[in-house]
PDB file of N, CA and C in Angstrom:
ATOM      1  N   MET A  12      18.959  14.672   8.798  1.00 59.00           N
ATOM      2  CA  MET A  12      17.634  14.094   8.764  1.00 59.00           C
ATOM      3  C   MET A  12      16.660  15.186   8.324  1.00 59.00           C
ATOM      4  N   SER A  13      15.873  14.885   7.323  1.00 69.00           N
ATOM      5  CA  SER A  13      14.864  15.806   6.813  1.00 69.00           C
ATOM      6  C   SER A  13      13.508  15.513   7.429  1.00 69.00           C
ATOM      7  N   ARG A  14      12.657  16.518   7.437  1.00 76.00           N
ATOM      8  CA  ARG A  14      11.279  16.311   7.900  1.00 76.00           C
ATOM      9  C   ARG A  14      10.531  15.506   6.864  1.00 76.00           C
ATOM     10  N   PRO A  15       9.628  14.632   7.283  1.00 77.00           N
ATOM     11  CA  PRO A  15       8.836  13.848   6.330  1.00 77.00           C
ATOM     12  C   PRO A  15       8.060  14.752   5.371  1.00 77.00           C
ATOM     13  N   SER A  16       7.984  14.316   4.134  1.00 77.00           N
ATOM     14  CA  SER A  16       7.388  15.108   3.059  1.00 77.00           C
ATOM     15  C   SER A  16       5.874  15.024   3.007  1.00 77.00           C
ATOM     16  N   ALA A  17       5.280  14.025   3.631  1.00 79.00           N
ATOM     17  CA  ALA A  17       3.831  13.812   3.519  1.00 79.00           C
ATOM     18  C   ALA A  17       3.344  12.992   4.703  1.00 79.00           C
ATOM     19  N   LEU A  18       2.025  12.892   4.830  1.00 76.00           N
ATOM     20  CA  LEU A  18       1.414  12.094   5.898  1.00 76.00           C
ATOM     21  C   LEU A  18       1.041  10.708   5.383  1.00 76.00           C
ATOM     22  N   GLY A  19       1.879  10.159   4.557  1.00 81.00           N
ATOM     23  CA  GLY A  19       1.683   8.850   3.948  1.00 81.00           C
ATOM     24  C   GLY A  19       2.529   8.781   2.700  1.00 81.00           C
ATOM     25  N   CYS A  20       2.465   7.675   1.988  1.00 85.00           N
ATOM     26  CA  CYS A  20       3.238   7.497   0.763  1.00 85.00           C
ATOM     27  C   CYS A  20       2.826   8.560  -0.262  1.00 85.00           C
ATOM     28  N   GLU A  21       3.787   9.364  -0.697  1.00 88.00           N
ATOM     29  CA  GLU A  21       3.498  10.450  -1.644  1.00 88.00           C
ATOM     30  C   GLU A  21       2.800   9.943  -2.902  1.00 88.00           C
ATOM     31  N   GLU A  22       3.345   8.896  -3.494  1.00 90.00           N
ATOM     32  CA  GLU A  22       2.802   8.369  -4.745  1.00 90.00           C
ATOM     33  C   GLU A  22       1.420   7.740  -4.541  1.00 90.00           C
ATOM     34  N   CYS A  23       1.252   7.006  -3.452  1.00 88.00           N
ATOM     35  CA  CYS A  23      -0.045   6.373  -3.188  1.00 88.00           C
ATOM     36  C   CYS A  23      -1.110   7.413  -2.856  1.00 88.00           C
ATOM     37  N   LEU A  24      -0.741   8.483  -2.165  1.00 85.00           N
ATOM     38  CA  LEU A  24      -1.704   9.548  -1.884  1.00 85.00           C
ATOM     39  C   LEU A  24      -2.189  10.188  -3.182  1.00 85.00           C
ATOM     40  N   ARG A  25      -1.271  10.440  -4.128  1.00 87.00           N
ATOM     41  CA  ARG A  25      -1.665  11.029  -5.417  1.00 87.00           C
ATOM     42  C   ARG A  25      -2.584  10.102  -6.199  1.00 87.00           C
ATOM     43  N   ALA A  26      -2.352   8.801  -6.090  1.00 88.00           N
ATOM     44  CA  ALA A  26      -3.149   7.816  -6.838  1.00 88.00           C
ATOM     45  C   ALA A  26      -4.358   7.325  -6.046  1.00 88.00           C
ATOM     46  N   ALA A  27      -4.542   7.827  -4.834  1.00 83.00           N
ATOM     47  CA  ALA A  27      -5.631   7.409  -3.943  1.00 83.00           C
ATOM     48  C   ALA A  27      -5.584   5.910  -3.639  1.00 83.00           C
ATOM     49  N   THR A  28      -4.370   5.380  -3.542  1.00 82.00           N
ATOM     50  CA  THR A  28      -4.155   3.984  -3.171  1.00 82.00           C
ATOM     51  C   THR A  28      -4.010   3.910  -1.658  1.00 82.00           C
ATOM     52  N   ARG A  29      -4.650   2.960  -1.047  1.00 77.00           N
ATOM     53  CA  ARG A  29      -4.588   2.828   0.407  1.00 77.00           C
ATOM     54  C   ARG A  29      -3.464   1.892   0.817  1.00 77.00           C
ATOM     55  N   VAL A  30      -2.648   2.368   1.739  1.00 77.00           N
ATOM     56  CA  VAL A  30      -1.493   1.621   2.232  1.00 77.00           C
ATOM     57  C   VAL A  30      -1.411   1.827   3.738  1.00 77.00           C
ATOM     58  N   ALA A  31      -0.959   0.825   4.457  1.00 72.00           N
ATOM     59  CA  ALA A  31      -0.922   0.923   5.914  1.00 72.00           C
ATOM     60  C   ALA A  31       0.485   1.080   6.492  1.00 72.00           C
ATOM     61  N   ALA A  32       1.540   0.777   5.754  1.00 83.00           N
ATOM     62  CA  ALA A  32       2.904   0.833   6.302  1.00 83.00           C
ATOM     63  C   ALA A  32       3.769   1.774   5.476  1.00 83.00           C
ATOM     64  N   PHE A  33       4.450   2.693   6.177  1.00 87.00           N
ATOM     65  CA  PHE A  33       5.246   3.715   5.500  1.00 87.00           C
ATOM     66  C   PHE A  33       6.658   3.755   6.045  1.00 87.00           C
ATOM     67  N   ALA A  34       7.562   4.285   5.234  1.00 91.00           N
ATOM     68  CA  ALA A  34       8.930   4.553   5.652  1.00 91.00           C
ATOM     69  C   ALA A  34       9.322   5.909   5.084  1.00 91.00           C
ATOM     70  N   ASP A  35      10.137   6.643   5.835  1.00 91.00           N
ATOM     71  CA  ASP A  35      10.609   7.918   5.309  1.00 91.00           C
ATOM     72  C   ASP A  35      12.103   7.842   5.038  1.00 91.00           C
ATOM     73  N   CYS A  36      12.521   8.558   4.015  1.00 94.00           N
ATOM     74  CA  CYS A  36      13.925   8.634   3.627  1.00 94.00           C
ATOM     75  C   CYS A  36      14.648   9.551   4.600  1.00 94.00           C
ATOM     76  N   ARG A  37      15.703   9.057   5.217  1.00 93.00           N
ATOM     77  CA  ARG A  37      16.433   9.862   6.193  1.00 93.00           C
ATOM     78  C   ARG A  37      17.296  10.932   5.512  1.00 93.00           C
ATOM     79  N   THR A  38      17.439  10.872   4.194  1.00 95.00           N
ATOM     80  CA  THR A  38      18.207  11.896   3.485  1.00 95.00           C
ATOM     81  C   THR A  38      17.347  13.090   3.116  1.00 95.00           C
ATOM     82  N   CYS A  39      16.191  12.839   2.479  1.00 94.00           N
ATOM     83  CA  CYS A  39      15.387  13.947   1.945  1.00 94.00           C
ATOM     84  C   CYS A  39      13.981  14.038   2.520  1.00 94.00           C
ATOM     85  N   GLY A  40      13.533  13.048   3.296  1.00 90.00           N
ATOM     86  CA  GLY A  40      12.212  13.092   3.900  1.00 90.00           C
ATOM     87  C   GLY A  40      11.093  12.490   3.066  1.00 90.00           C
ATOM     88  N   HIS A  41      11.385  12.003   1.862  1.00 93.00           N
ATOM     89  CA  HIS A  41      10.345  11.367   1.029  1.00 93.00           C
ATOM     90  C   HIS A  41       9.687  10.248   1.820  1.00 93.00           C
ATOM     91  N   VAL A  42       8.360  10.220   1.823  1.00 91.00           N
ATOM     92  CA  VAL A  42       7.632   9.139   2.489  1.00 91.00           C
ATOM     93  C   VAL A  42       7.102   8.204   1.418  1.00 91.00           C
ATOM     94  N   GLY A  43       7.451   6.930   1.536  1.00 93.00           N
ATOM     95  CA  GLY A  43       6.998   5.911   0.584  1.00 93.00           C
ATOM     96  C   GLY A  43       6.417   4.721   1.315  1.00 93.00           C
ATOM     97  N   CYS A  44       5.698   3.889   0.581  1.00 92.00           N
ATOM     98  CA  CYS A  44       5.135   2.675   1.182  1.00 92.00           C
ATOM     99  C   CYS A  44       6.222   1.605   1.271  1.00 92.00           C
ATOM    100  N   CYS A  45       6.104   0.779   2.286  1.00 91.00           N
ATOM    101  CA  CYS A  45       7.094  -0.270   2.552  1.00 91.00           C
ATOM    102  C   CYS A  45       6.963  -1.439   1.577  1.00 91.00           C
ATOM    103  N   ASP A  46       7.909  -2.347   1.634  1.00 91.00           N
ATOM    104  CA  ASP A  46       7.934  -3.477   0.705  1.00 91.00           C
ATOM    105  C   ASP A  46       6.807  -4.470   0.911  1.00 91.00           C
ATOM    106  N   ASP A  47       6.097  -4.408   2.031  1.00 87.00           N
ATOM    107  CA  ASP A  47       4.946  -5.285   2.183  1.00 87.00           C
ATOM    108  C   ASP A  47       3.706  -4.684   1.524  1.00 87.00           C
ATOM    109  N   SER A  48       3.854  -3.532   0.906  1.00 88.00           N
ATOM    110  CA  SER A  48       2.790  -2.898   0.117  1.00 88.00           C
ATOM    111  C   SER A  48       3.015  -3.212  -1.359  1.00 88.00           C
ATOM    112  N   PRO A  49       1.952  -3.255  -2.157  1.00 89.00           N
ATOM    113  CA  PRO A  49       2.093  -3.663  -3.564  1.00 89.00           C
ATOM    114  C   PRO A  49       3.036  -2.790  -4.391  1.00 89.00           C
ATOM    115  N   ASN A  50       3.092  -1.477  -4.114  1.00 92.00           N
ATOM    116  CA  ASN A  50       3.871  -0.584  -4.978  1.00 92.00           C
ATOM    117  C   ASN A  50       5.315  -0.377  -4.555  1.00 92.00           C
ATOM    118  N   LYS A  51       5.664  -0.681  -3.330  1.00 95.00           N
ATOM    119  CA  LYS A  51       7.045  -0.609  -2.843  1.00 95.00           C
ATOM    120  C   LYS A  51       7.726   0.725  -3.178  1.00 95.00           C
ATOM    121  N   HIS A  52       7.031   1.842  -2.923  1.00 95.00           N
ATOM    122  CA  HIS A  52       7.555   3.149  -3.313  1.00 95.00           C
ATOM    123  C   HIS A  52       8.807   3.567  -2.542  1.00 95.00           C
ATOM    124  N   ALA A  53       8.991   3.117  -1.306  1.00 96.00           N
ATOM    125  CA  ALA A  53      10.216   3.464  -0.571  1.00 96.00           C
ATOM    126  C   ALA A  53      11.437   2.865  -1.273  1.00 96.00           C
ATOM    127  N   THR A  54      11.344   1.614  -1.691  1.00 97.00           N
ATOM    128  CA  THR A  54      12.452   0.976  -2.412  1.00 97.00           C
ATOM    129  C   THR A  54      12.653   1.614  -3.782  1.00 97.00           C
ATOM    130  N   LYS A  55      11.572   1.951  -4.458  1.00 97.00           N
ATOM    131  CA  LYS A  55      11.697   2.632  -5.760  1.00 97.00           C
ATOM    132  C   LYS A  55      12.397   3.976  -5.595  1.00 97.00           C
ATOM    133  N   HIS A  56      12.113   4.673  -4.493  1.00 97.00           N
ATOM    134  CA  HIS A  56      12.786   5.944  -4.218  1.00 97.00           C
ATOM    135  C   HIS A  56      14.289   5.723  -4.070  1.00 97.00           C
ATOM    136  N   PHE A  57      14.675   4.674  -3.349  1.00 98.00           N
ATOM    137  CA  PHE A  57      16.107   4.366  -3.208  1.00 98.00           C
ATOM    138  C   PHE A  57      16.749   4.126  -4.574  1.00 98.00           C
ATOM    139  N   HIS A  58      16.112   3.331  -5.429  1.00 98.00           N
ATOM    140  CA  HIS A  58      16.690   3.040  -6.743  1.00 98.00           C
ATOM    141  C   HIS A  58      16.805   4.299  -7.601  1.00 98.00           C
ATOM    142  N   ALA A  59      15.881   5.225  -7.446  1.00 98.00           N
ATOM    143  CA  ALA A  59      15.912   6.461  -8.243  1.00 98.00           C
ATOM    144  C   ALA A  59      16.925   7.478  -7.720  1.00 98.00           C
ATOM    145  N   THR A  60      17.135   7.502  -6.398  1.00 98.00           N
ATOM    146  CA  THR A  60      17.955   8.558  -5.796  1.00 98.00           C
ATOM    147  C   THR A  60      19.263   8.066  -5.189  1.00 98.00           C
ATOM    148  N   ARG A  61      19.330   6.792  -4.857  1.00 98.00           N
ATOM    149  CA  ARG A  61      20.450   6.182  -4.138  1.00 98.00           C
ATOM    150  C   ARG A  61      20.548   6.689  -2.688  1.00 98.00           C
ATOM    151  N   HIS A  62      19.479   7.281  -2.153  1.00 98.00           N
ATOM    152  CA  HIS A  62      19.451   7.643  -0.738  1.00 98.00           C
ATOM    153  C   HIS A  62      19.367   6.344   0.056  1.00 98.00           C
ATOM    154  N   PRO A  63      20.346   6.032   0.882  1.00 98.00           N
ATOM    155  CA  PRO A  63      20.493   4.675   1.409  1.00 98.00           C
ATOM    156  C   PRO A  63      19.633   4.265   2.593  1.00 98.00           C
ATOM    157  N   VAL A  64      19.153   5.200   3.416  1.00 97.00           N
ATOM    158  CA  VAL A  64      18.547   4.817   4.700  1.00 97.00           C
ATOM    159  C   VAL A  64      17.091   5.277   4.781  1.00 97.00           C
ATOM    160  N   ILE A  65      16.215   4.339   5.172  1.00 95.00           N
ATOM    161  CA  ILE A  65      14.821   4.648   5.471  1.00 95.00           C
ATOM    162  C   ILE A  65      14.561   4.369   6.943  1.00 95.00           C
ATOM    163  N   GLU A  66      13.453   4.923   7.427  1.00 94.00           N
ATOM    164  CA  GLU A  66      13.034   4.733   8.811  1.00 94.00           C
ATOM    165  C   GLU A  66      11.569   4.344   8.837  1.00 94.00           C
ATOM    166  N   GLY A  67      11.212   3.390   9.680  1.00 90.00           N
ATOM    167  CA  GLY A  67       9.805   3.051   9.868  1.00 90.00           C
ATOM    168  C   GLY A  67       9.058   4.279  10.354  1.00 90.00           C
ATOM    169  N   TYR A  68       8.036   4.687   9.627  1.00 83.00           N
ATOM    170  CA  TYR A  68       7.416   5.987   9.859  1.00 83.00           C
ATOM    171  C   TYR A  68       6.045   5.943  10.511  1.00 83.00           C
ATOM    172  N   ASP A  69       5.318   4.886  10.383  1.00 74.00           N
ATOM    173  CA  ASP A  69       3.945   4.890  10.891  1.00 74.00           C
ATOM    174  C   ASP A  69       3.647   3.683  11.751  1.00 74.00           C
ATOM    175  N   PRO A  70       3.548   3.846  13.041  1.00 68.00           N
ATOM    176  CA  PRO A  70       3.969   5.030  13.793  1.00 68.00           C
ATOM    177  C   PRO A  70       5.486   5.097  13.805  1.00 68.00           C
ATOM    178  N   PRO A  71       6.090   6.139  14.361  1.00 70.00           N
ATOM    179  CA  PRO A  71       7.561   6.098  14.439  1.00 70.00           C
ATOM    180  C   PRO A  71       7.957   4.821  15.165  1.00 70.00           C
ATOM    181  N   GLU A  72       8.566   3.924  14.443  1.00 81.00           N
ATOM    182  CA  GLU A  72       8.777   2.566  14.951  1.00 81.00           C
ATOM    183  C   GLU A  72      10.149   2.329  15.557  1.00 81.00           C
ATOM    184  N   GLY A  73      11.074   3.224  15.328  1.00 86.00           N
ATOM    185  CA  GLY A  73      12.384   3.062  15.945  1.00 86.00           C
ATOM    186  C   GLY A  73      13.343   2.163  15.190  1.00 86.00           C
ATOM    187  N   TRP A  74      13.021   1.824  13.936  1.00 93.00           N
ATOM    188  CA  TRP A  74      13.958   1.018  13.163  1.00 93.00           C
ATOM    189  C   TRP A  74      14.398   1.785  11.921  1.00 93.00           C
ATOM    190  N   GLY A  75      15.590   1.447  11.461  1.00 95.00           N
ATOM    191  CA  GLY A  75      16.112   1.978  10.214  1.00 95.00           C
ATOM    192  C   GLY A  75      16.575   0.828   9.345  1.00 95.00           C
ATOM    193  N   TRP A  76      16.622   1.045   8.040  1.00 96.00           N
ATOM    194  CA  TRP A  76      17.102   0.046   7.091  1.00 96.00           C
ATOM    195  C   TRP A  76      18.040   0.733   6.120  1.00 96.00           C
ATOM    196  N   CYS A  77      19.218   0.141   5.921  1.00 98.00           N
ATOM    197  CA  CYS A  77      20.167   0.628   4.935  1.00 98.00           C
ATOM    198  C   CYS A  77      20.102  -0.286   3.724  1.00 98.00           C
ATOM    199  N   TYR A  78      19.649   0.259   2.589  1.00 98.00           N
ATOM    200  CA  TYR A  78      19.561  -0.530   1.358  1.00 98.00           C
ATOM    201  C   TYR A  78      20.935  -0.974   0.867  1.00 98.00           C
ATOM    202  N   VAL A  79      21.938  -0.126   1.017  1.00 98.00           N
ATOM    203  CA  VAL A  79      23.280  -0.435   0.507  1.00 98.00           C
ATOM    204  C   VAL A  79      23.884  -1.620   1.248  1.00 98.00           C
ATOM    205  N   ASP A  80      23.858  -1.571   2.567  1.00 97.00           N
ATOM    206  CA  ASP A  80      24.468  -2.618   3.385  1.00 97.00           C
ATOM    207  C   ASP A  80      23.502  -3.729   3.769  1.00 97.00           C
ATOM    208  N   GLU A  81      22.198  -3.551   3.455  1.00 97.00           N
ATOM    209  CA  GLU A  81      21.158  -4.500   3.826  1.00 97.00           C
ATOM    210  C   GLU A  81      21.205  -4.816   5.320  1.00 97.00           C
ATOM    211  N   VAL A  82      21.169  -3.742   6.111  1.00 97.00           N
ATOM    212  CA  VAL A  82      21.275  -3.851   7.563  1.00 97.00           C
ATOM    213  C   VAL A  82      20.096  -3.131   8.204  1.00 97.00           C
ATOM    214  N   LEU A  83      19.470  -3.801   9.168  1.00 96.00           N
ATOM    215  CA  LEU A  83      18.421  -3.223   9.995  1.00 96.00           C
ATOM    216  C   LEU A  83      19.092  -2.686  11.254  1.00 96.00           C
ATOM    217  N   PHE A  84      18.730  -1.480  11.704  1.00 94.00           N
ATOM    218  CA  PHE A  84      19.364  -0.940  12.895  1.00 94.00           C
ATOM    219  C   PHE A  84      18.378  -0.129  13.728  1.00 94.00           C
ATOM    220  N   ASP A  85      18.788   0.175  14.947  1.00 95.00           N
ATOM    221  CA  ASP A  85      17.948   0.830  15.948  1.00 95.00           C
ATOM    222  C   ASP A  85      18.010   2.352  15.816  1.00 95.00           C
ATOM    223  N   LEU A  86      16.846   2.975  15.673  1.00 92.00           N
ATOM    224  CA  LEU A  86      16.729   4.436  15.672  1.00 92.00           C
ATOM    225  C   LEU A  86      15.822   4.906  16.806  1.00 92.00           C
ATOM    226  N   SER A  87      15.585   4.050  17.791  1.00 89.00           N
ATOM    227  CA  SER A  87      14.602   4.368  18.831  1.00 89.00           C
ATOM    228  C   SER A  87      14.946   5.629  19.609  1.00 89.00           C
ATOM    229  N   ASP A  88      16.208   5.999  19.673  1.00 90.00           N
ATOM    230  CA  ASP A  88      16.582   7.202  20.412  1.00 90.00           C
ATOM    231  C   ASP A  88      16.660   8.445  19.528  1.00 90.00           C
ATOM    232  N   ARG A  89      16.341   8.311  18.233  1.00 88.00           N
ATOM    233  CA  ARG A  89      16.382   9.459  17.321  1.00 88.00           C
ATOM    234  C   ARG A  89      15.346   9.326  16.195  1.00 88.00           C
ATOM    235  N   LYS A  90      14.106   9.057  16.584  1.00 85.00           N
ATOM    236  CA  LYS A  90      13.008   8.913  15.629  1.00 85.00           C
ATOM    237  C   LYS A  90      12.681  10.250  14.977  1.00 85.00           C
ATOM    238  N   THR A  91      12.256  10.191  13.723  1.00 82.00           N
ATOM    239  CA  THR A  91      11.806  11.384  13.016  1.00 82.00           C
ATOM    240  C   THR A  91      10.410  11.749  13.507  1.00 82.00           C
ATOM    241  N   PRO A  92      10.179  13.010  13.898  1.00 78.00           N
ATOM    242  CA  PRO A  92       8.839  13.390  14.353  1.00 78.00           C
ATOM    243  C   PRO A  92       7.852  13.482  13.193  1.00 78.00           C
ATOM    244  N   HIS A  93       6.587  13.185  13.463  1.00 74.00           N
ATOM    245  CA  HIS A  93       5.532  13.308  12.452  1.00 74.00           C
ATOM    246  C   HIS A  93       5.173  14.766  12.221  1.00 74.00           C
ATOM    247  N   ASN A  94       4.628  15.055  11.033  1.00 69.00           N
ATOM    248  CA  ASN A  94       4.114  16.387  10.714  1.00 69.00           C
ATOM    249  C   ASN A  94       2.685  16.568  11.204  1.00 69.00           C
ATOM    250  N   GLY A  95       2.020  15.486  11.553  1.00 69.00           N
ATOM    251  CA  GLY A  95       0.624  15.523  11.976  1.00 69.00           C
ATOM    252  C   GLY A  95       0.089  14.107  12.002  1.00 69.00           C
ATOM    253  N   PRO A  96      -1.204  13.941  12.213  1.00 67.00           N
ATOM    254  CA  PRO A  96      -1.781  12.588  12.279  1.00 67.00           C
ATOM    255  C   PRO A  96      -1.721  11.881  10.931  1.00 67.00           C
ATOM    256  N   ILE A  97      -1.399  10.609  10.965  1.00 67.00           N
ATOM    257  CA  ILE A  97      -1.320   9.776   9.770  1.00 67.00           C
ATOM    258  C   ILE A  97      -2.735   9.263   9.459  1.00 67.00           C
ATOM    259  N   PRO A  98      -3.202   9.413   8.212  1.00 63.00           N
ATOM    260  CA  PRO A  98      -4.519   8.859   7.854  1.00 63.00           C
ATOM    261  C   PRO A  98      -4.541   7.347   8.051  1.00 63.00           C
ATOM    262  N   ARG A  99      -5.620   6.826   8.598  1.00 57.00           N
ATOM    263  CA  ARG A  99      -5.756   5.377   8.829  1.00 57.00           C
ATOM    264  C   ARG A  99      -6.687   4.780   7.796  1.00 57.00           C
ATOM    265  N   TYR A 100      -6.243   3.702   7.161  1.00 53.00           N
ATOM    266  CA  TYR A 100      -7.033   3.052   6.110  1.00 53.00           C
ATOM    267  C   TYR A 100      -7.368   1.605   6.456  1.00 53.00           C
ATOM    268  N   TYR A 101      -7.153   1.204   7.683  1.00 47.00           N
ATOM    269  CA  TYR A 101      -7.401  -0.169   8.071  1.00 47.00           C
ATOM    270  C   TYR A 101      -8.247  -0.222   9.307  1.00 47.00           C
TER     271      TYR A 101
END
């Protein structure tokens, strides 16, 4: 498990796009916006890298998703810690 790369979706932060839901890649720590966001950067990261597992990141929500197996699973006992406060846009 890698440390999260940013305090929000990396791509949306660069573009100054506001997003409220994030997921981090359990392989490399990339933080992307979830599929309920317009840009779906977490899923785009999976397609680009084939890193299979993301974790609900804001707040640490205790769930994981495997893109390969399309399975939701419990990470409540091993959540990734935050690097600091997450900016709030809502």
